[in-house]
Short mmCIF file of C-alpha atoms and ligand atoms in Angstrom, two decimals:
data_model
loop_
_atom_site.label_atom_id
_atom_site.label_comp_id
_atom_site.label_asym_id
_atom_site.label_seq_id
_atom_site.Cartn_x
_atom_site.Cartn_y
_atom_site.Cartn_z
CA MET S 1 -224.57 -71.88 -144.52
CA GLY S 2 -220.88 -72.37 -145.14
CA GLY S 3 -217.98 -71.62 -142.81
CA LEU S 4 -217.66 -75.39 -142.56
CA HIS S 5 -216.02 -76.79 -139.45
CA TYR S 6 -215.29 -80.16 -137.88
CA GLY S 7 -218.97 -80.55 -136.86
CA HIS S 8 -220.10 -80.20 -140.48
CA GLY S 9 -217.44 -82.74 -141.48
CA GLU S 10 -218.90 -85.22 -139.00
CA LEU S 11 -222.41 -84.51 -140.32
CA ILE S 12 -221.25 -85.26 -143.87
CA LYS S 13 -219.60 -88.50 -142.70
CA PHE S 14 -222.79 -89.44 -140.86
CA ALA S 15 -224.86 -88.85 -144.02
CA LYS S 16 -222.42 -90.83 -146.13
CA GLY S 17 -222.49 -93.74 -143.69
CA GLN S 18 -226.27 -94.02 -143.50
CA LYS S 19 -227.93 -96.95 -145.16
CA VAL S 20 -231.20 -95.15 -145.62
CA SER S 21 -233.75 -95.81 -148.36
CA ALA S 22 -231.24 -95.34 -151.19
CA PRO S 23 -227.45 -95.67 -151.26
CA SER S 24 -226.13 -92.27 -150.40
CA THR S 25 -224.73 -89.78 -152.78
CA VAL S 26 -224.06 -86.85 -150.51
CA LEU S 27 -224.58 -83.35 -151.83
CA VAL S 28 -223.47 -80.53 -149.55
CA SER S 29 -225.36 -77.30 -150.13
CA ILE S 30 -223.67 -74.07 -149.12
CA PHE S 31 -225.83 -71.01 -149.18
CA VAL S 32 -225.56 -68.10 -146.77
CA ASN S 33 -229.23 -67.30 -146.68
CA PRO S 34 -229.82 -63.55 -146.46
CA LEU S 35 -233.52 -64.09 -145.67
CA GLN S 36 -232.77 -65.51 -142.25
CA PHE S 37 -230.75 -62.55 -140.99
CA ASN S 38 -232.45 -59.41 -139.77
CA PRO S 39 -230.86 -56.01 -140.44
CA THR S 40 -228.95 -55.88 -137.15
CA GLU S 41 -227.42 -59.33 -137.62
CA ASP S 42 -224.12 -60.51 -139.07
CA PHE S 43 -225.08 -61.45 -142.65
CA LYS S 44 -222.26 -59.39 -144.21
CA ASN S 45 -219.59 -60.80 -141.92
CA TYR S 46 -220.88 -64.36 -141.78
CA PRO S 47 -217.88 -66.65 -142.43
CA ARG S 48 -217.50 -67.45 -146.13
CA ASN S 49 -214.63 -69.51 -147.42
CA LEU S 50 -215.74 -71.67 -150.29
CA GLU S 51 -212.31 -73.05 -151.08
CA GLU S 52 -211.75 -74.31 -147.52
CA ASP S 53 -215.35 -75.53 -147.34
CA CYS S 54 -214.83 -77.62 -150.50
CA LYS S 55 -211.68 -79.19 -149.09
CA LEU S 56 -213.38 -80.13 -145.82
CA ALA S 57 -216.51 -81.45 -147.55
CA LYS S 58 -214.46 -83.57 -149.92
CA ALA S 59 -212.25 -84.95 -147.16
CA SER S 60 -215.38 -85.90 -145.20
CA GLY S 61 -216.80 -87.92 -148.08
CA ALA S 62 -219.12 -85.49 -149.88
CA ASP S 63 -219.80 -86.42 -153.50
CA ALA S 64 -220.64 -82.89 -154.60
CA ILE S 65 -220.97 -79.34 -153.37
CA TRP S 66 -223.65 -77.00 -154.54
CA ALA S 67 -223.00 -73.35 -153.74
CA PRO S 68 -225.67 -71.43 -155.62
CA SER S 69 -225.87 -67.66 -155.90
CA PHE S 70 -228.99 -65.90 -154.64
CA ASN S 71 -230.18 -65.66 -158.22
CA ASP S 72 -229.72 -69.41 -158.75
CA VAL S 73 -232.10 -70.02 -155.91
CA PHE S 74 -234.49 -67.13 -156.46
CA ASN S 75 -234.25 -66.48 -160.15
CA GLY S 76 -235.58 -62.98 -160.90
CA GLY S 77 -235.25 -61.85 -157.26
CA ILE S 78 -237.13 -62.68 -154.10
CA ASP S 79 -240.19 -60.62 -155.05
CA SER S 80 -240.98 -62.94 -157.93
CA HIS S 81 -241.23 -65.95 -155.59
CA PHE S 82 -243.51 -67.28 -152.89
CA GLN S 83 -242.26 -66.77 -149.36
CA LEU S 84 -243.34 -68.87 -146.41
CA LEU S 85 -244.30 -68.07 -142.85
CA ALA S 86 -243.07 -70.61 -140.32
CA PRO S 87 -245.73 -71.86 -137.88
CA ALA S 88 -246.09 -69.16 -135.24
CA GLN S 89 -246.35 -71.63 -132.36
CA LEU S 90 -242.88 -73.03 -132.88
CA SER S 91 -241.17 -70.00 -134.32
CA LYS S 92 -242.09 -67.50 -131.62
CA GLU S 93 -240.36 -69.50 -128.88
CA LEU S 94 -236.64 -69.58 -127.89
CA CYS S 95 -234.55 -68.03 -130.69
CA GLY S 96 -237.68 -66.76 -132.45
CA ALA S 97 -238.37 -64.28 -129.65
CA SER S 98 -235.28 -62.24 -130.47
CA ARG S 99 -235.05 -63.04 -134.19
CA PRO S 100 -238.37 -62.06 -135.77
CA GLY S 101 -238.70 -63.39 -139.31
CA HIS S 102 -235.65 -65.64 -138.91
CA PHE S 103 -237.50 -68.95 -139.29
CA ASP S 104 -239.65 -67.57 -142.13
CA GLY S 105 -236.39 -66.97 -144.00
CA VAL S 106 -235.16 -70.45 -143.11
CA VAL S 107 -238.25 -72.29 -144.36
CA THR S 108 -238.57 -70.18 -147.51
CA VAL S 109 -235.04 -71.13 -148.54
CA ILE S 110 -235.18 -74.76 -147.40
CA LEU S 111 -238.34 -75.37 -149.41
CA ARG S 112 -236.66 -73.86 -152.47
CA LEU S 113 -233.49 -75.93 -151.99
CA ILE S 114 -235.54 -79.11 -151.59
CA HIS S 115 -237.46 -78.36 -154.78
CA LEU S 116 -234.29 -77.67 -156.72
CA VAL S 117 -232.26 -80.65 -155.46
CA LYS S 118 -235.04 -83.20 -154.82
CA PRO S 119 -233.03 -85.16 -152.24
CA ASN S 120 -234.22 -88.46 -150.76
CA CYS S 121 -232.92 -87.46 -147.35
CA LEU S 122 -232.09 -84.20 -145.67
CA PHE S 123 -229.50 -84.27 -142.88
CA LEU S 124 -229.66 -81.46 -140.36
CA GLY S 125 -227.69 -80.91 -137.20
CA GLU S 126 -229.72 -81.21 -134.00
CA LYS S 127 -227.68 -78.35 -132.60
CA ASP S 128 -230.31 -76.06 -134.15
CA TRP S 129 -233.12 -78.13 -132.67
CA GLN S 130 -235.77 -75.43 -133.13
CA GLN S 131 -234.86 -75.12 -136.79
CA TYR S 132 -234.91 -78.91 -137.09
CA LEU S 133 -238.43 -79.08 -135.62
CA ILE S 134 -239.75 -76.33 -137.88
CA ILE S 135 -238.30 -77.98 -140.99
CA ARG S 136 -239.75 -81.29 -139.86
CA GLN S 137 -243.18 -79.68 -139.75
CA LEU S 138 -242.59 -78.07 -143.14
CA ILE S 139 -241.90 -81.51 -144.62
CA LYS S 140 -244.93 -83.01 -142.91
CA ASP S 141 -247.38 -80.22 -143.73
CA LEU S 142 -246.37 -79.93 -147.38
CA GLN S 143 -245.89 -83.70 -147.65
CA LEU S 144 -242.48 -83.21 -149.22
CA PRO S 145 -241.01 -86.52 -150.41
CA VAL S 146 -237.88 -86.24 -148.32
CA GLU S 147 -236.82 -87.95 -145.14
CA LEU S 148 -235.39 -85.71 -142.45
CA ILE S 149 -232.58 -87.14 -140.35
CA GLY S 150 -231.15 -85.33 -137.36
CA VAL S 151 -227.44 -85.50 -136.60
CA PRO S 152 -226.25 -85.18 -132.98
CA THR S 153 -224.50 -82.01 -131.89
CA ILE S 154 -220.75 -82.35 -132.27
CA ARG S 155 -218.61 -80.78 -129.55
CA ASP S 156 -214.93 -80.02 -129.30
CA LYS S 157 -212.89 -81.68 -126.57
CA ASP S 158 -213.72 -78.86 -124.16
CA GLY S 159 -217.43 -79.41 -124.71
CA LEU S 160 -218.14 -76.34 -126.83
CA ALA S 161 -220.66 -77.15 -129.57
CA TYR S 162 -219.08 -76.53 -132.98
CA SER S 163 -220.56 -73.51 -134.74
CA SER S 164 -219.40 -71.35 -137.62
CA ARG S 165 -219.68 -68.42 -135.24
CA ASN S 166 -217.08 -69.88 -132.84
CA GLN S 167 -214.39 -68.42 -135.08
CA TYR S 168 -215.47 -64.92 -134.00
CA LEU S 169 -214.36 -65.73 -130.42
CA ASN S 170 -210.94 -64.63 -129.19
CA SER S 171 -209.21 -66.92 -126.73
CA ALA S 172 -210.51 -65.12 -123.62
CA GLU S 173 -214.03 -65.24 -125.01
CA LYS S 174 -213.68 -68.89 -125.95
CA LYS S 175 -212.80 -69.64 -122.32
CA LYS S 176 -215.85 -67.73 -121.14
CA ALA S 177 -218.09 -69.44 -123.71
CA LEU S 178 -217.20 -72.84 -122.24
CA GLU S 179 -219.24 -71.94 -119.15
CA LEU S 180 -222.40 -72.57 -121.18
CA PRO S 181 -221.84 -76.23 -122.14
CA LYS S 182 -220.39 -76.82 -118.67
CA ILE S 183 -223.49 -75.61 -116.86
CA LEU S 184 -225.85 -77.43 -119.26
CA GLU S 185 -223.90 -80.64 -118.78
CA LYS S 186 -224.14 -80.24 -115.02
CA ALA S 187 -227.93 -79.96 -115.24
CA ALA S 188 -228.13 -82.98 -117.57
CA PHE S 189 -226.03 -85.00 -115.14
CA ALA S 190 -228.18 -83.95 -112.17
CA THR S 191 -231.27 -85.03 -114.12
CA SER S 192 -229.73 -88.39 -114.93
CA LEU S 193 -229.34 -88.95 -111.19
CA GLY S 194 -232.94 -87.96 -110.59
CA GLN S 195 -231.93 -84.63 -109.02
CA GLY S 196 -233.24 -81.17 -109.82
CA PHE S 197 -231.57 -77.87 -110.75
CA ASP S 198 -232.58 -74.26 -110.83
CA THR S 199 -232.50 -72.24 -114.05
CA ALA S 200 -232.51 -68.89 -112.21
CA SER S 201 -229.25 -69.68 -110.42
CA MET S 202 -227.79 -71.09 -113.63
CA LYS S 203 -228.51 -67.80 -115.37
CA SER S 204 -227.01 -65.79 -112.58
CA GLU S 205 -223.91 -67.98 -112.58
CA LEU S 206 -223.47 -67.39 -116.30
CA ARG S 207 -223.92 -63.65 -115.83
CA LYS S 208 -221.28 -63.66 -113.11
CA LYS S 209 -218.89 -65.18 -115.66
CA GLY S 210 -219.53 -62.21 -117.96
CA LEU S 211 -222.02 -63.76 -120.35
CA ILE S 212 -225.30 -62.16 -121.39
CA VAL S 213 -228.11 -64.69 -121.19
CA GLU S 214 -230.78 -64.25 -123.84
CA TYR S 215 -232.71 -67.27 -122.66
CA LEU S 216 -232.15 -70.42 -120.64
CA GLU S 217 -235.27 -72.52 -120.35
CA VAL S 218 -236.54 -76.03 -119.77
CA VAL S 219 -239.15 -76.72 -122.41
CA ASP S 220 -241.19 -79.50 -123.96
CA PRO S 221 -238.82 -80.84 -126.63
CA PHE S 222 -241.46 -80.86 -129.37
CA LEU S 223 -243.69 -77.89 -128.52
CA LEU S 224 -240.87 -75.71 -127.15
CA LYS S 225 -243.24 -74.38 -124.50
CA PRO S 226 -242.29 -74.33 -120.82
CA SER S 227 -242.13 -77.87 -119.55
CA ARG S 228 -245.21 -79.17 -117.72
CA LYS S 229 -243.02 -81.85 -116.15
CA LYS S 230 -245.22 -84.45 -117.85
CA GLU S 231 -242.87 -85.01 -120.75
CA LYS S 232 -240.80 -88.17 -120.95
CA PHE S 233 -237.76 -85.98 -121.49
CA THR S 234 -237.26 -82.24 -121.73
CA LEU S 235 -235.07 -79.78 -123.56
CA LEU S 236 -232.83 -77.40 -121.69
CA ALA S 237 -232.05 -74.74 -124.28
CA ALA S 238 -230.00 -71.56 -124.04
CA ALA S 239 -228.75 -68.64 -126.08
CA ILE S 240 -226.03 -66.33 -124.81
CA LEU S 241 -223.96 -63.42 -125.99
CA CYS S 242 -220.26 -63.86 -125.45
CA GLY S 243 -218.72 -60.53 -126.37
CA GLU S 244 -220.40 -59.78 -129.70
CA THR S 245 -220.98 -63.41 -130.56
CA ARG S 246 -224.36 -65.08 -130.13
CA LEU S 247 -224.11 -68.77 -129.26
CA ILE S 248 -226.82 -71.36 -128.73
CA ASP S 249 -226.63 -74.74 -127.07
CA HIS S 250 -228.91 -77.29 -125.44
CA ARG S 251 -229.16 -80.62 -123.66
CA PHE S 252 -231.99 -83.11 -123.69
CA LEU S 253 -232.74 -84.09 -120.13
CA MET S 254 -233.72 -87.63 -119.31
CA ASN S 255 -233.23 -89.81 -116.25
CA ARG S 256 -232.97 -93.10 -118.12
CA LYS S 257 -232.28 -94.36 -121.63
CA PRO S 258 -235.13 -94.70 -124.13
CA ILE S 259 -237.62 -97.57 -124.04
CA VAL S 260 -239.45 -99.04 -127.02
CA ALA S 261 -242.56 -101.21 -126.54
CA ILE S 262 -243.62 -103.51 -129.34
CA ASP S 263 -246.92 -105.30 -128.85
CA GLY S 264 -249.13 -107.27 -131.15
CA PRO S 265 -250.96 -110.53 -131.70
CA ALA S 266 -249.42 -113.96 -132.19
CA GLY S 267 -247.40 -114.42 -135.35
CA SER S 268 -247.20 -110.72 -136.24
CA GLY S 269 -243.42 -111.05 -136.56
CA LYS S 270 -242.58 -109.19 -133.36
CA SER S 271 -239.63 -111.33 -132.30
CA THR S 272 -237.73 -111.11 -135.56
CA VAL S 273 -238.12 -107.38 -136.07
CA THR S 274 -237.68 -106.49 -132.42
CA LYS S 275 -234.40 -108.40 -132.33
CA LYS S 276 -233.15 -106.68 -135.47
CA PHE S 277 -234.27 -103.24 -134.39
CA ALA S 278 -232.62 -103.68 -130.97
CA GLU S 279 -229.41 -104.77 -132.64
CA LYS S 280 -229.46 -101.79 -135.02
CA LEU S 281 -229.83 -99.36 -132.15
CA GLY S 282 -227.63 -101.13 -129.62
CA LEU S 283 -230.58 -101.62 -127.26
CA LEU S 284 -231.27 -104.60 -125.06
CA TYR S 285 -233.82 -106.99 -126.52
CA LEU S 286 -236.48 -108.43 -124.27
CA ASP S 287 -238.88 -111.11 -125.50
CA THR S 288 -241.45 -111.24 -122.72
CA GLY S 289 -243.43 -113.97 -124.49
CA ALA S 290 -240.42 -116.22 -123.91
CA MET S 291 -240.83 -115.63 -120.16
CA TYR S 292 -244.48 -116.76 -120.23
CA ARG S 293 -243.44 -119.71 -122.37
CA ALA S 294 -240.67 -120.70 -119.94
CA VAL S 295 -243.07 -120.68 -117.00
CA THR S 296 -245.55 -122.75 -119.03
CA TRP S 297 -242.77 -125.21 -119.83
CA LEU S 298 -241.94 -125.54 -116.11
CA ILE S 299 -245.61 -126.02 -115.20
CA GLN S 300 -245.84 -128.81 -117.76
CA LYS S 301 -242.56 -130.37 -116.66
CA ASN S 302 -243.63 -130.43 -113.00
CA ARG S 303 -247.17 -131.44 -113.96
CA ILE S 304 -248.66 -128.58 -111.96
CA ASP S 305 -252.39 -128.10 -112.18
CA ILE S 306 -252.81 -124.41 -113.05
CA LYS S 307 -255.96 -124.27 -110.96
CA ASP S 308 -253.89 -125.18 -107.88
CA ARG S 309 -252.93 -121.66 -106.78
CA GLU S 310 -250.88 -122.84 -103.82
CA ALA S 311 -248.70 -125.01 -106.02
CA LEU S 312 -248.29 -122.16 -108.51
CA ILE S 313 -247.24 -119.69 -105.82
CA LYS S 314 -244.76 -122.22 -104.43
CA MET S 315 -243.28 -122.68 -107.89
CA LEU S 316 -243.05 -118.89 -108.42
CA GLU S 317 -241.32 -118.38 -105.06
CA SER S 318 -238.38 -120.50 -106.06
CA ILE S 319 -238.31 -119.73 -109.76
CA ASP S 320 -235.05 -118.60 -111.31
CA LEU S 321 -235.78 -117.26 -114.79
CA LYS S 322 -232.89 -115.75 -116.72
CA LEU S 323 -232.71 -114.19 -120.16
CA GLN S 324 -229.19 -114.01 -121.51
CA GLN S 325 -228.15 -112.18 -124.61
CA THR S 326 -225.70 -114.13 -126.75
CA PRO S 327 -222.98 -112.18 -128.60
CA LYS S 328 -225.07 -112.71 -131.76
CA GLY S 329 -227.97 -110.82 -130.17
CA GLU S 330 -230.03 -113.99 -129.68
CA GLN S 331 -231.87 -114.45 -126.41
CA LYS S 332 -231.10 -117.55 -124.39
CA VAL S 333 -233.78 -118.59 -121.91
CA LEU S 334 -232.80 -120.41 -118.72
CA ILE S 335 -235.23 -121.58 -116.10
CA ASN S 336 -233.85 -123.03 -112.87
CA ASN S 337 -230.53 -123.29 -114.70
CA GLU S 338 -231.95 -125.37 -117.56
CA ASP S 339 -231.57 -124.00 -121.09
CA VAL S 340 -235.10 -124.06 -122.53
CA THR S 341 -234.52 -121.74 -125.51
CA SER S 342 -235.82 -124.22 -128.07
CA SER S 343 -238.18 -126.33 -126.00
CA ILE S 344 -240.39 -123.33 -125.13
CA ARG S 345 -241.26 -123.02 -128.84
CA SER S 346 -242.90 -126.47 -128.99
CA PRO S 347 -246.57 -126.72 -130.03
CA LYS S 348 -247.32 -128.22 -126.59
CA VAL S 349 -246.09 -125.03 -124.84
CA THR S 350 -247.71 -122.78 -127.47
CA GLN S 351 -251.05 -124.44 -126.88
CA GLN S 352 -251.15 -123.69 -123.14
CA VAL S 353 -249.18 -120.46 -122.84
CA SER S 354 -252.11 -118.03 -123.25
CA GLU S 355 -254.02 -119.78 -120.48
CA VAL S 356 -250.97 -119.57 -118.18
CA ALA S 357 -250.34 -115.93 -119.12
CA ALA S 358 -253.84 -115.00 -117.95
CA LEU S 359 -253.07 -115.95 -114.32
CA SER S 360 -252.60 -112.96 -112.06
CA ASP S 361 -249.84 -114.44 -109.87
CA ILE S 362 -247.77 -115.27 -112.91
CA ARG S 363 -248.35 -111.89 -114.58
CA ASN S 364 -247.44 -109.99 -111.40
CA THR S 365 -244.20 -111.92 -110.97
CA LEU S 366 -243.12 -111.61 -114.60
CA THR S 367 -244.16 -107.94 -114.95
CA ALA S 368 -242.08 -107.06 -111.89
CA GLN S 369 -239.08 -108.86 -113.37
CA GLN S 370 -239.55 -107.12 -116.73
CA ARG S 371 -239.71 -103.69 -115.08
CA LEU S 372 -236.55 -104.47 -113.15
CA ILE S 373 -234.73 -105.44 -116.36
CA GLY S 374 -235.87 -102.18 -118.01
CA LYS S 375 -235.44 -99.81 -115.08
CA ASP S 376 -232.54 -97.91 -116.67
CA GLY S 377 -234.12 -98.03 -120.14
CA GLY S 378 -232.06 -98.76 -123.23
CA ILE S 379 -234.43 -101.60 -124.02
CA VAL S 380 -236.82 -102.81 -126.72
CA ALA S 381 -239.40 -105.10 -125.17
CA GLU S 382 -241.98 -107.09 -127.09
CA GLY S 383 -245.12 -108.77 -125.88
CA ARG S 384 -248.82 -108.13 -125.46
CA ASP S 385 -248.98 -105.59 -122.63
CA ILE S 386 -245.66 -103.76 -122.80
CA GLY S 387 -247.01 -100.37 -123.90
CA SER S 388 -250.27 -100.66 -121.98
CA SER S 389 -248.95 -102.00 -118.69
CA VAL S 390 -245.26 -102.91 -118.28
CA PHE S 391 -243.70 -99.71 -119.63
CA PRO S 392 -246.55 -97.21 -120.05
CA ASN S 393 -243.92 -94.43 -120.31
CA ALA S 394 -242.08 -95.95 -123.25
CA GLU S 395 -240.93 -93.29 -125.72
CA LEU S 396 -242.19 -95.32 -128.66
CA LYS S 397 -245.04 -97.82 -128.65
CA VAL S 398 -245.69 -99.88 -131.74
CA PHE S 399 -248.63 -102.17 -132.28
CA LEU S 400 -247.40 -104.64 -134.85
CA THR S 401 -250.00 -106.65 -136.66
CA ALA S 402 -250.79 -108.54 -139.84
CA SER S 403 -253.79 -110.30 -141.35
CA ILE S 404 -254.59 -113.77 -140.04
CA ASN S 405 -253.57 -115.30 -143.39
CA GLU S 406 -250.17 -113.67 -143.33
CA ARG S 407 -249.62 -114.65 -139.70
CA ALA S 408 -250.58 -118.28 -140.32
CA ASN S 409 -248.16 -118.42 -143.26
CA ARG S 410 -245.36 -116.97 -141.14
CA ARG S 411 -246.10 -119.42 -138.32
CA ALA S 412 -245.93 -122.34 -140.79
CA ILE S 413 -242.50 -121.20 -142.02
CA ASP S 414 -241.30 -120.80 -138.40
CA LEU S 415 -242.47 -124.23 -137.32
CA LYS S 416 -240.87 -125.85 -140.36
CA ARG S 417 -237.59 -124.06 -139.68
CA GLN S 418 -237.59 -125.27 -136.09
CA GLY S 419 -238.26 -128.86 -137.17
CA PHE S 420 -241.81 -129.13 -135.79
CA LYS S 421 -244.73 -130.73 -137.62
CA VAL S 422 -246.66 -128.10 -139.58
CA PRO S 423 -250.46 -128.29 -139.28
CA ASP S 424 -252.56 -127.35 -142.33
CA LEU S 425 -253.20 -123.65 -142.85
CA SER S 426 -256.80 -123.64 -141.65
CA SER S 427 -255.90 -125.32 -138.33
CA LEU S 428 -253.05 -122.87 -137.89
CA LYS S 429 -255.43 -119.97 -138.49
CA ARG S 430 -257.86 -121.41 -135.95
CA GLN S 431 -255.11 -121.84 -133.34
CA ILE S 432 -253.86 -118.29 -133.85
CA LYS S 433 -257.38 -116.91 -133.61
CA GLU S 434 -257.93 -118.84 -130.36
CA ARG S 435 -254.75 -117.40 -128.86
CA ASP S 436 -255.69 -113.89 -130.00
CA ASP S 437 -259.09 -114.26 -128.35
CA LEU S 438 -257.63 -115.61 -125.11
CA ASP S 439 -254.93 -112.89 -124.96
CA ALA S 440 -257.38 -110.11 -125.77
CA SER S 441 -260.18 -111.21 -123.48
CA ARG S 442 -258.29 -111.98 -120.28
CA GLU S 443 -258.99 -109.78 -117.31
CA ILE S 444 -255.47 -108.63 -116.46
CA SER S 445 -253.41 -106.65 -118.97
CA PRO S 446 -255.14 -108.00 -122.05
CA LEU S 447 -253.70 -107.60 -125.52
CA VAL S 448 -254.80 -104.09 -126.58
CA GLN S 449 -253.35 -101.37 -128.70
CA ALA S 450 -252.19 -98.71 -126.20
CA LYS S 451 -253.89 -95.43 -127.06
CA ASP S 452 -250.60 -93.73 -127.84
CA ALA S 453 -249.24 -96.66 -129.89
CA GLU S 454 -248.50 -96.42 -133.59
CA ILE S 455 -250.10 -99.21 -135.55
CA LEU S 456 -247.96 -100.98 -138.11
CA MET S 457 -249.73 -103.38 -140.48
CA THR S 458 -247.00 -105.56 -141.93
CA ASP S 459 -248.77 -107.54 -144.67
CA GLY S 460 -246.52 -107.65 -147.72
CA MET S 461 -243.59 -105.99 -145.94
CA CYS S 462 -240.22 -107.69 -145.62
CA ILE S 463 -238.36 -107.69 -142.29
CA GLU S 464 -236.01 -104.89 -143.33
CA GLU S 465 -238.94 -102.68 -144.31
CA VAL S 466 -240.62 -103.22 -140.94
CA VAL S 467 -237.37 -102.47 -139.08
CA GLU S 468 -236.91 -99.33 -141.20
CA SER S 469 -240.48 -98.20 -140.44
CA ILE S 470 -239.90 -98.66 -136.70
CA SER S 471 -236.62 -96.73 -136.96
CA ARG S 472 -238.50 -93.88 -138.65
CA MET S 473 -241.11 -93.85 -135.88
CA PHE S 474 -238.35 -93.85 -133.27
CA ARG S 475 -236.64 -90.95 -135.01
CA LEU S 476 -239.82 -88.88 -134.67
CA LYS S 477 -240.01 -89.54 -130.93
CA VAL S 478 -236.39 -89.52 -129.81
CA PRO S 479 -233.73 -87.05 -130.92
CA GLU S 480 -230.64 -88.69 -132.35
CA GLU S 481 -228.69 -87.20 -129.41
CA LEU S 482 -230.55 -89.52 -127.06
CA TRP S 483 -229.97 -92.62 -129.18
CA PRO S 484 -227.59 -95.01 -127.54
CA THR S 485 -224.34 -95.36 -129.45
CA PRO S 486 -224.26 -98.94 -130.77
O1 DC P 1 -245.16 -113.80 -128.42
P1 DC P 1 -245.31 -115.24 -127.97
O2 DC P 1 -246.13 -116.04 -128.90
O3 DC P 1 -243.99 -115.91 -127.69
O4 DC P 1 -246.08 -115.16 -126.56
C1 DC P 1 -246.51 -116.29 -125.91
C2 DC P 1 -247.76 -115.99 -125.09
O5 DC P 1 -247.41 -115.27 -123.94
C3 DC P 1 -248.86 -115.21 -125.76
O6 DC P 1 -249.86 -116.03 -126.29
C4 DC P 1 -249.45 -114.38 -124.68
C5 DC P 1 -248.43 -114.33 -123.61
N1 DC P 1 -247.81 -113.02 -123.42
C6 DC P 1 -248.45 -112.13 -122.59
O7 DC P 1 -249.52 -112.43 -122.09
N2 DC P 1 -247.88 -110.95 -122.31
C7 DC P 1 -246.72 -110.60 -122.88
N3 DC P 1 -246.18 -109.41 -122.59
C8 DC P 1 -246.06 -111.48 -123.76
C9 DC P 1 -246.66 -112.69 -124.03
#
């Protein structure tokens, strides 16, 4: 919309730095859209300073600026063009309640801009989260060939979210306006500690400071309806009037960092992509299969009969299983202080691990340890039962799979790389099938696709493509503002 500020500059830098589907050429569009203002709003006075905008865009790395006139966008006038209605469910909530027609104007123009520019990616600030959600649905419903990427809200050092409208504030008003981010931050902090807060007293506190509260609500972050407290995280959103200036702000409320669960059958490529995805997002990587393998290795080393429950329990009581992340993002596996990272990959361990993993005492011990590792979130865990049993509240659950042929081929490459003898393809297929059957038919936490998991069939996809697909899925579930900073 123009009136570019530091926040826009950061958004441009973010777009320029993204290694999304194609190398980025960043076009900044500047168009003060009259269709999204209603007659009582500030369309005429909305900040316009193209010269300054160009300077800031260029300094932030933009390759081009496109500042069309109304006629460039709607040649022949608005009445000779289609106009859209934004979905009522999303657009009547929050800002929509006091700005009838606002989101219709937004989507009408955005659709037109997308058609004229044909971008690969569209970068939008998450500050206008409701607008972001509505445009996301526009893209989905009309199947527009553009990827939407949200950019976290940028704040000044006092915490005020950058907005073109901030320049309307005089210094006394600016001071007053800071009460909004302050109070939202307080609520977000309380939530992170597992404590509650009360929106009624927050509103009255803001009013006492001389602000008019249009709304301040805790809502479902995707439906924008009052929270049913069932969501994994919620959105605390507010709009206020500070003097004549309308400001909006929000915080996503969550009491831990996000969790990603990646499950799937043997040889579906989970370890490689999970490791890469975790590295990309700065999340902890947890290979739970390695834990079952380590226990199997110890059982074999100590020649324990797995039918001897007493001996198993004794072994589990004194077990010291550690997963250490090396600076390269690799996972080192130590059991009773012995580094077993490579030995747990041997065919001998592979052959028995599914049988060992079906034992309830072993599953209970390892599941408890996995939950402890992931209690604060910030983790990508892979295995067979992560989404269905270990972390049923994970924000994203992926069921990664591939055809048996593809998996056998991958296994052969893996074994060769690790210096093990490679069986012929048909024996490999048989072994994989046997493990699938054992894992899927065991009584406790069998290998299943959790009902809310996204299935990803990876035949013919390279590792980067799989990682990119998982990143896209994550983006749809977790706002960029909740992504850990790598
Ligand atoms: O992914 P992998 O091949 O390293 O896993 C080894 C075995 O461990 C697998 O056959 C089944 C078991 N496993 C499990 O039962 N539950 C998990 N969460 C992870 C692995």
